[in-house]
C-alpha positions as MATLAB code, in Angstrom:
seq = 'SDSFFIAINSAGIVALESNPELWLESMNDPAMSSSLRKRGPSVSGPDGLYSNWFSIVTPKANTFRGMLARDPNVIDGLLYRQSSGTKNFEEDTYLDLFIFQSGKKLGKKISSLEGLKESEELVDKAFLPDNEEEDEKDLIKMKKMMKDMDGSLYEMMEDSYRRGDLDMLDSVSTMMNPGKNYRKYMLDERNIIMSHNMDSLMKKNVVFSAIGAAHLPGEMGVIELLRRKG';
ca = [
      64.736   91.927   76.671;
      65.327   88.401   78.048;
      68.477   88.105   75.949;
      70.058   90.957   77.944;
      69.566   89.173   81.262;
      70.577   85.789   79.817;
      73.821   87.329   78.522;
      74.696   89.242   81.700;
      73.885   86.201   83.856;
      76.199   83.987   81.804;
      79.157   86.370   82.225;
      81.666   86.420   85.072;
      82.682   90.057   84.570;
      80.583   93.135   83.707;
      82.880   95.617   82.026;
      81.759   99.265   81.629;
      83.603  102.295   80.286;
      84.080  103.224   83.935;
      83.109  101.608   87.251;
      80.366  103.672   88.975;
      81.718  102.520   92.370;
      84.730  104.839   91.749;
      82.858  107.936   90.532;
      82.429  109.869   93.792;
      85.998  109.353   95.015;
      87.436  110.196   91.605;
      85.534  113.496   91.547;
      87.489  114.606   94.595;
      90.886  113.324   93.404;
      93.281  116.302   92.932;
      94.945  114.360   90.121;
      91.764  114.444   88.028;
      91.355  117.140   85.403;
      89.557  120.330   86.420;
      86.573  119.610   84.134;
      85.612  116.492   86.123;
      86.299  117.997   89.552;
      84.084  120.946   88.736;
      81.178  118.550   88.340;
      81.873  116.812   91.630;
      81.506  117.636   95.304;
      83.995  119.911   97.041;
      85.430  118.404  100.171;
      88.811  118.777  101.760;
      91.495  116.330  102.844;
      92.522  112.928  101.460;
      89.555  111.255  103.137;
      87.251  114.213  102.994;
      84.426  112.495  101.177;
      83.642  110.138  104.034;
      84.909  112.081  107.043;
      83.072  115.265  106.051;
      79.916  113.943  104.487;
      79.125  111.485  107.238;
      80.294  113.399  110.266;
      77.676  114.258  112.886;
      77.020  117.968  113.336;
      74.114  119.235  115.454;
      72.514  122.073  113.506;
      70.972  125.135  115.042;
      67.187  125.260  114.959;
      66.997  127.997  112.327;
      69.081  125.948  109.828;
      66.679  123.006  109.684;
      64.417  124.653  107.105;
      67.273  125.002  104.633;
      68.538  121.529  105.259;
      65.125  119.956  104.678;
      64.545  121.961  101.473;
      67.920  121.143   99.942;
      68.088  118.483   97.251;
      71.144  116.160   97.136;
      71.947  117.257   93.570;
      75.276  115.419   93.165;
      73.873  112.097   94.425;
      70.641  112.463   92.465;
      72.596  113.339   89.324;
      74.856  110.257   89.657;
      72.146  107.802   90.545;
      69.073  109.022   88.758;
      70.279  111.749   86.302;
      67.687  114.002   87.839;
      67.681  117.750   87.308;
      65.133  120.318   88.437;
      64.089  121.091   84.875;
      63.588  117.584   83.500;
      63.299  115.026   86.281;
      59.605  114.348   85.635;
      60.410  113.200   82.073;
      63.489  111.041   82.581;
      64.118  107.327   82.907;
      64.847  105.886   86.356;
      68.588  105.929   85.833;
      71.369  105.883   83.250;
      71.588  102.805   81.045;
      75.166  101.993   82.086;
      74.199  102.415   85.750;
      71.283  100.013   85.235;
      73.704   97.488   83.709;
      76.023   98.022   86.698;
      73.133   97.502   89.158;
      72.040   94.319   87.327;
      75.569   92.935   87.410;
      75.948   93.666   91.136;
      72.619   91.983   91.957;
      73.789   88.911   90.114;
      77.103   88.895   92.020;
      79.275   89.733   89.022;
      82.673   91.381   89.220;
      82.581   94.972   87.867;
      85.504   96.196   85.800;
      86.458   99.459   84.045;
      87.539   99.457   80.414;
      89.390  102.758   80.773;
      90.687  104.892   83.621;
      88.607  107.951   84.553;
      91.647  110.251   84.528;
      92.811  108.868   81.200;
      89.358  109.207   79.699;
      88.936  112.802   80.922;
      92.245  113.839   79.404;
      91.268  112.364   76.028;
      87.805  114.014   76.170;
      89.414  117.363   76.910;
      91.707  116.949   73.886;
      88.731  116.012   71.712;
      87.407  119.582   71.928;
      90.662  121.294   70.993;
      90.226  123.283   67.767;
      91.459  121.772   64.504;
      93.028  123.741   61.694;
      90.723  126.794   61.241;
      90.533  126.478   57.424;
      89.558  122.792   57.654;
      87.056  123.600   60.427;
      85.361  126.122   58.160;
      85.181  123.631   55.251;
      83.718  120.966   57.547;
      81.150  123.409   58.945;
      79.984  124.464   55.443;
      79.755  120.809   54.379;
      77.740  119.895   57.520;
      75.267  122.830   56.985;
      74.709  121.741   53.385;
      74.045  118.130   54.409;
      71.621  119.241   57.125;
      69.639  121.272   54.555;
      69.169  118.143   52.444;
      67.826  116.102   55.331;
      64.488  115.971   57.129;
      64.606  116.419   60.860;
      67.470  117.407   63.118;
      70.724  115.472   63.371;
      69.901  114.672   66.988;
      66.595  113.043   65.901;
      68.455  111.081   63.222;
      70.931  109.890   65.827;
      68.135  108.697   68.111;
      66.403  106.886   65.241;
      69.588  105.170   64.083;
      70.308  104.123   67.662;
      66.833  102.579   68.095;
      67.180  100.717   64.797;
      70.650   99.516   65.696;
      71.998  101.071   62.469;
      75.642  101.563   63.426;
      76.779  102.827   60.019;
      74.152  105.622   60.096;
      74.969  106.370   63.707;
      78.620  106.762   62.781;
      77.770  109.049   59.864;
      75.462  111.264   61.959;
      78.035  111.443   64.750;
      80.676  112.595   62.238;
      78.292  115.277   60.913;
      77.560  116.506   64.404;
      81.231  116.537   65.365;
      83.255  116.850   62.154;
      86.562  117.807   63.771;
      89.588  115.502   63.407;
      90.513  115.966   67.051;
      87.072  114.829   68.104;
      87.293  111.617   66.047;
      90.828  110.844   67.228;
      90.519  111.517   70.931;
      86.826  111.009   71.727;
      86.565  107.766   69.738;
      89.658  106.228   68.060;
      92.155  106.520   70.921;
      89.588  105.411   73.492;
      88.450  102.515   71.273;
      92.010  101.209   71.197;
      92.230  101.325   74.990;
      88.834   99.728   75.553;
      89.338   96.907   72.989;
      92.745   96.159   74.527;
      91.235   95.875   77.997;
      88.303   93.802   76.743;
      90.774   91.404   75.153;
      92.730   91.131   78.401;
      89.588   90.429   80.446;
      88.243   87.885   77.892;
      91.354   85.784   78.364;
      90.434   85.336   82.021;
      86.609   85.077   82.027;
      83.358   85.490   80.115;
      82.802   89.241   79.771;
      79.639   91.302   79.335;
      80.850   94.608   77.889;
      78.730   97.764   77.738;
      80.047  100.893   75.983;
      78.574  103.825   74.133;
      77.230  102.925   70.662;
      79.421  105.521   68.898;
      82.452  103.383   69.919;
      81.230  100.352   67.899;
      81.227  101.199   64.164;
      83.961  102.041   61.657;
      87.425  100.842   60.809;
      88.687  102.062   64.240;
      85.528  100.926   66.041;
      85.717   98.419   68.852;
      84.019   95.685   66.834;
      86.614   95.871   64.038;
      89.505   96.211   66.526;
      88.373   93.053   68.303;
      88.076   91.206   64.990;
      91.688   92.084   64.265;
      92.638   90.521   67.583;
      90.878   87.351   66.481;
];
């Protein structure tokens, strides 16, 4: 809507969970966790991304067919979230990447609210198993709640997102991921980091922040954490 463009135009800094300008290089950083590097390109050397990807190699004639048929999957995935199975049904790009592009076109400074390595480590911890007995209780409780509801939890999450119903979004997210490790590391710990960095940036400039909606609600949500900071 117009209010989106008015808001982003009035800001000096566009702050996202991570800066898309750093994604490709981070994927090839040996210091990154294995889960992120597995999703990225495999190139060698400290400057491998640029020296290898943009070097000039004259191919043999019989290799042209394969080169022309090959899709740039990594680039398409990062820019347009395309995949062979669903690309005809997807939006043009990710929402956060659209916000990034809008900010760049308006000449805004782009900032990250958390480090990629730091975020990956917390996400990995989020999927560590909790106490098995508690896990079983949570699973039984979740199955019972799902029986009492119409539609899937994923549909409920989409609907609550469209309505801007953060309380319902938080409840559905908890039902889908009932583990304590998930709540602590995927949301709470990252919320603390992001709200701290927002607060630091706001002291220097007007900030347009864009983060996942699951980070907003609850006592440990970014909205409440910012309120506590005044």
